[in-house]
Amino acid sequence: MKEIVEGILKFQRDAFPERAELFKGLATRQNPKALFISCSDSRLVPELVTQREPGELFVIRNAGNIVPSWGPEPGGVSASVEYAVAALRVSDIVICGHSDCGAMAAISSCACLDHMPAVSHWLRYADSARVVNEARSHADAHAKAASMVRENVLAQLANIQTHPCVRLALAEGRIALHGWIYDIESGSVSAFDGASGRFVSLAEHPRTRAVAPAHPAAI
């Protein structure tokens, strides 16, 4: 905790004064443009990777960057998605997985999680990705885990579209969905291209989207 407290004091002494006007404006309102859903892994920091300032991203982080499908008893992730889309009216949603994901490695290797029942239950929301990944051939365990990361991003993109607020926003043509994978070692990002059905370099294809908004005339 010593380092964390020292970090707070450094923030108050150095970083906060440089952004005093920004925080003054954020004190009573927020207007983020994107909802960023990522893993809780300490090596992936959404604001750092995207170089966004406070107030520019609405962030949800959990084990495995998971979005449960809409159900009769929505939980905290569903509530946060609904608030971001219906109240804050973000224009983009990013679901971002990452390399060397412990959650996806556990799923792909069928690791026993009996000693962590909450984790085991939570990762069941990636079952559709697991089934697809198990049906594929993989060169080795590492390749299988990397494939699981990709399949999980696709599964969560499908899950989030079951949320009424997201379906409405897509139908109204006011939101787009993005599926990314961040490579920890290189810093590169791969994005799922919904048009071609494959992951491509975001640096080479910056306008890539997983799901484009519908034309408003369609409704």
Short mmCIF file of C-alpha atoms in Angstrom, two decimals:
data_model
loop_
_atom_site.label_atom_id
_atom_site.label_comp_id
_atom_site.label_asym_id
_atom_site.label_seq_id
_atom_site.Cartn_x
_atom_site.Cartn_y
_atom_site.Cartn_z
CA MET A 1 0.00 0.00 0.00
CA LYS A 2 2.93 2.34 0.55
CA GLU A 3 3.52 2.66 -3.19
CA ILE A 4 -0.19 3.19 -3.87
CA VAL A 5 -0.46 5.98 -1.29
CA GLU A 6 2.69 7.57 -2.66
CA GLY A 7 1.09 7.40 -6.11
CA ILE A 8 -1.98 9.25 -4.86
CA LEU A 9 0.18 11.96 -3.32
CA LYS A 10 2.15 12.28 -6.56
CA PHE A 11 -1.10 12.55 -8.52
CA GLN A 12 -2.36 15.30 -6.23
CA ARG A 13 0.96 17.12 -6.38
CA ASP A 14 1.87 16.76 -10.08
CA ALA A 15 -0.86 15.33 -12.32
CA PHE A 16 -3.97 16.95 -10.88
CA PRO A 17 -2.77 20.59 -11.16
CA GLU A 18 -1.96 20.02 -14.85
CA ARG A 19 -5.56 18.92 -15.44
CA ALA A 20 -7.33 21.18 -12.97
CA GLU A 21 -9.67 22.65 -15.58
CA LEU A 22 -10.50 19.19 -16.93
CA PHE A 23 -11.46 17.90 -13.49
CA LYS A 24 -13.43 21.05 -12.78
CA GLY A 25 -15.55 20.34 -15.83
CA LEU A 26 -15.91 16.67 -14.90
CA ALA A 27 -16.97 17.42 -11.33
CA THR A 28 -20.67 17.59 -12.24
CA ARG A 29 -20.99 15.76 -15.56
CA GLN A 30 -19.49 13.16 -17.86
CA ASN A 31 -19.82 12.65 -21.60
CA PRO A 32 -17.79 9.58 -22.63
CA LYS A 33 -17.94 8.64 -26.29
CA ALA A 34 -17.21 4.93 -25.90
CA LEU A 35 -17.91 2.01 -23.60
CA PHE A 36 -14.75 -0.06 -23.18
CA ILE A 37 -15.17 -3.60 -21.84
CA SER A 38 -11.91 -5.30 -20.94
CA CYS A 39 -10.38 -7.93 -18.72
CA SER A 40 -9.43 -7.10 -15.12
CA ASP A 41 -5.87 -8.24 -15.87
CA SER A 42 -3.45 -5.70 -14.40
CA ARG A 43 -1.44 -5.60 -17.63
CA LEU A 44 -4.25 -4.09 -19.69
CA VAL A 45 -5.10 -0.51 -18.75
CA PRO A 46 -7.77 0.84 -21.17
CA GLU A 47 -6.98 4.52 -20.65
CA LEU A 48 -3.26 3.92 -21.16
CA VAL A 49 -3.65 1.75 -24.26
CA THR A 50 -6.10 4.18 -25.88
CA GLN A 51 -4.37 7.30 -24.55
CA ARG A 52 -7.67 8.74 -23.31
CA GLU A 53 -8.10 11.34 -20.59
CA PRO A 54 -10.49 11.00 -17.63
CA GLY A 55 -14.09 11.33 -18.78
CA GLU A 56 -13.51 9.95 -22.27
CA LEU A 57 -14.11 6.24 -21.63
CA PHE A 58 -16.83 4.45 -19.68
CA VAL A 59 -15.04 1.29 -18.54
CA ILE A 60 -16.22 -2.15 -17.45
CA ARG A 61 -13.52 -4.59 -16.33
CA ASN A 62 -14.00 -8.18 -15.24
CA ALA A 63 -12.38 -11.60 -15.54
CA GLY A 64 -12.35 -12.52 -19.22
CA ASN A 65 -13.96 -9.31 -20.58
CA ILE A 66 -17.33 -11.04 -20.37
CA VAL A 67 -20.79 -9.65 -21.06
CA PRO A 68 -23.55 -12.01 -19.89
CA SER A 69 -26.48 -12.35 -22.26
CA TRP A 70 -29.56 -10.40 -21.25
CA GLY A 71 -31.72 -12.27 -18.77
CA PRO A 72 -34.54 -11.84 -16.26
CA GLU A 73 -32.07 -10.97 -13.49
CA PRO A 74 -29.50 -8.61 -15.02
CA GLY A 75 -26.36 -8.04 -12.96
CA GLY A 76 -23.78 -5.31 -12.62
CA VAL A 77 -22.33 -5.68 -16.11
CA SER A 78 -25.79 -5.45 -17.69
CA ALA A 79 -26.62 -2.40 -15.59
CA SER A 80 -23.41 -0.69 -16.64
CA VAL A 81 -24.01 -1.47 -20.32
CA GLU A 82 -27.54 -0.12 -20.07
CA TYR A 83 -26.41 3.08 -18.37
CA ALA A 84 -23.65 3.68 -20.91
CA VAL A 85 -25.93 3.11 -23.90
CA ALA A 86 -29.29 4.46 -22.71
CA ALA A 87 -28.23 7.29 -20.40
CA LEU A 88 -24.78 8.36 -21.60
CA ARG A 89 -25.56 7.40 -25.22
CA VAL A 90 -22.06 6.29 -26.13
CA SER A 91 -21.49 5.95 -29.86
CA ASP A 92 -19.15 2.94 -29.72
CA ILE A 93 -18.66 -0.21 -27.66
CA VAL A 94 -15.30 -1.97 -27.58
CA ILE A 95 -14.90 -5.50 -26.21
CA CYS A 96 -11.18 -6.00 -25.72
CA GLY A 97 -9.47 -9.30 -24.97
CA HIS A 98 -5.72 -9.68 -24.57
CA SER A 99 -2.84 -12.08 -25.00
CA ASP A 100 -1.89 -14.49 -22.21
CA CYS A 101 -5.36 -14.22 -20.65
CA GLY A 102 -5.48 -16.43 -17.56
CA ALA A 103 -9.24 -16.86 -17.75
CA MET A 104 -9.18 -18.03 -21.36
CA ALA A 105 -6.16 -20.26 -20.73
CA ALA A 106 -8.04 -21.94 -17.88
CA ILE A 107 -11.02 -22.59 -20.12
CA SER A 108 -8.98 -23.88 -23.05
CA SER A 109 -6.97 -26.26 -20.84
CA CYS A 110 -10.02 -27.42 -18.87
CA ALA A 111 -8.24 -26.40 -15.67
CA CYS A 112 -9.94 -27.44 -12.45
CA LEU A 113 -11.44 -24.40 -10.76
CA ASP A 114 -13.19 -26.17 -7.89
CA HIS A 115 -11.19 -24.05 -5.45
CA MET A 116 -12.58 -20.89 -7.09
CA PRO A 117 -16.31 -21.58 -7.54
CA ALA A 118 -17.20 -17.95 -8.27
CA VAL A 119 -14.63 -17.80 -11.07
CA SER A 120 -15.80 -21.15 -12.42
CA HIS A 121 -19.42 -19.97 -12.51
CA TRP A 122 -18.52 -16.64 -14.12
CA LEU A 123 -16.53 -18.26 -16.93
CA ARG A 124 -19.57 -20.29 -17.97
CA TYR A 125 -20.62 -17.14 -19.83
CA ALA A 126 -17.85 -18.05 -22.28
CA ASP A 127 -19.28 -21.53 -22.94
CA SER A 128 -20.27 -20.78 -26.53
CA ALA A 129 -16.70 -19.71 -27.26
CA ARG A 130 -15.34 -22.81 -25.53
CA VAL A 131 -17.52 -25.16 -27.59
CA VAL A 132 -16.43 -23.56 -30.86
CA ASN A 133 -12.78 -23.57 -29.81
CA GLU A 134 -12.90 -27.22 -28.79
CA ALA A 135 -14.22 -28.13 -32.23
CA ARG A 136 -11.16 -26.62 -33.94
CA SER A 137 -7.69 -28.10 -34.40
CA HIS A 138 -4.77 -26.35 -32.69
CA ALA A 139 -1.02 -26.72 -33.06
CA ASP A 140 -0.38 -26.70 -29.32
CA ALA A 141 -1.73 -25.50 -25.98
CA HIS A 142 -0.51 -21.95 -26.58
CA ALA A 143 -2.28 -21.74 -29.94
CA LYS A 144 -5.44 -23.18 -28.39
CA ALA A 145 -5.43 -20.52 -25.64
CA ALA A 146 -4.83 -17.73 -28.18
CA SER A 147 -7.70 -19.02 -30.28
CA MET A 148 -9.91 -19.06 -27.17
CA VAL A 149 -9.17 -15.36 -26.64
CA ARG A 150 -10.41 -14.62 -30.16
CA GLU A 151 -13.48 -16.83 -29.89
CA ASN A 152 -14.40 -15.25 -26.58
CA VAL A 153 -14.35 -11.74 -28.04
CA LEU A 154 -16.73 -12.94 -30.75
CA ALA A 155 -18.97 -14.66 -28.19
CA GLN A 156 -19.19 -11.52 -26.06
CA LEU A 157 -20.01 -9.42 -29.13
CA ALA A 158 -22.92 -11.80 -29.69
CA ASN A 159 -23.94 -11.66 -26.02
CA ILE A 160 -24.03 -7.87 -25.85
CA GLN A 161 -26.40 -7.75 -28.82
CA THR A 162 -29.03 -9.57 -26.73
CA HIS A 163 -29.29 -6.48 -24.51
CA PRO A 164 -32.39 -4.46 -25.48
CA CYS A 165 -30.64 -1.10 -25.22
CA VAL A 166 -27.87 -2.24 -27.55
CA ARG A 167 -30.26 -3.72 -30.09
CA LEU A 168 -32.24 -0.48 -30.12
CA ALA A 169 -29.12 1.66 -30.50
CA LEU A 170 -27.92 -0.49 -33.40
CA ALA A 171 -31.33 -0.34 -35.06
CA GLU A 172 -31.41 3.43 -34.67
CA GLY A 173 -27.99 3.68 -36.29
CA ARG A 174 -26.32 5.42 -33.36
CA ILE A 175 -23.82 2.83 -32.14
CA ALA A 176 -21.12 0.54 -33.53
CA LEU A 177 -19.50 -2.52 -31.95
CA HIS A 178 -15.79 -3.31 -31.97
CA GLY A 179 -13.92 -6.48 -31.02
CA TRP A 180 -10.25 -6.02 -30.19
CA ILE A 181 -7.36 -8.13 -28.95
CA TYR A 182 -4.43 -6.37 -27.30
CA ASP A 183 -1.00 -8.01 -27.45
CA ILE A 184 0.82 -7.27 -24.20
CA GLU A 185 4.36 -7.80 -25.48
CA SER A 186 4.13 -5.78 -28.71
CA GLY A 187 1.40 -3.29 -27.85
CA SER A 188 -0.36 -4.12 -31.11
CA VAL A 189 -4.13 -4.43 -31.41
CA SER A 190 -6.07 -6.74 -33.71
CA ALA A 191 -9.65 -5.82 -34.58
CA PHE A 192 -12.44 -8.07 -35.80
CA ASP A 193 -13.66 -7.05 -39.21
CA GLY A 194 -17.32 -7.97 -39.43
CA ALA A 195 -17.29 -7.62 -43.22
CA SER A 196 -14.54 -10.20 -43.80
CA GLY A 197 -15.05 -12.28 -40.66
CA ARG A 198 -11.40 -12.11 -39.61
CA PHE A 199 -9.12 -10.23 -37.24
CA VAL A 200 -6.95 -7.58 -38.88
CA SER A 201 -4.35 -5.09 -37.73
CA LEU A 202 -6.06 -2.04 -36.26
CA ALA A 203 -3.06 0.09 -37.24
CA GLU A 204 -3.55 -0.90 -40.89
CA HIS A 205 -7.35 -0.84 -40.77
CA PRO A 206 -8.31 1.89 -38.25
CA ARG A 207 -11.93 2.09 -39.43
CA THR A 208 -12.61 -1.60 -38.83
CA ARG A 209 -15.88 -2.42 -37.05
CA ALA A 210 -17.27 -5.72 -35.85
CA VAL A 211 -20.90 -4.62 -36.16
CA ALA A 212 -21.87 -1.47 -37.96
CA PRO A 213 -25.03 0.43 -37.01
CA ALA A 214 -28.09 -0.22 -39.13
CA HIS A 215 -29.32 2.46 -41.46
CA PRO A 216 -31.97 4.40 -39.49
CA ALA A 217 -34.37 4.00 -42.40
CA ALA A 218 -34.38 0.27 -41.73
CA ILE A 219 -36.67 0.85 -38.76
#
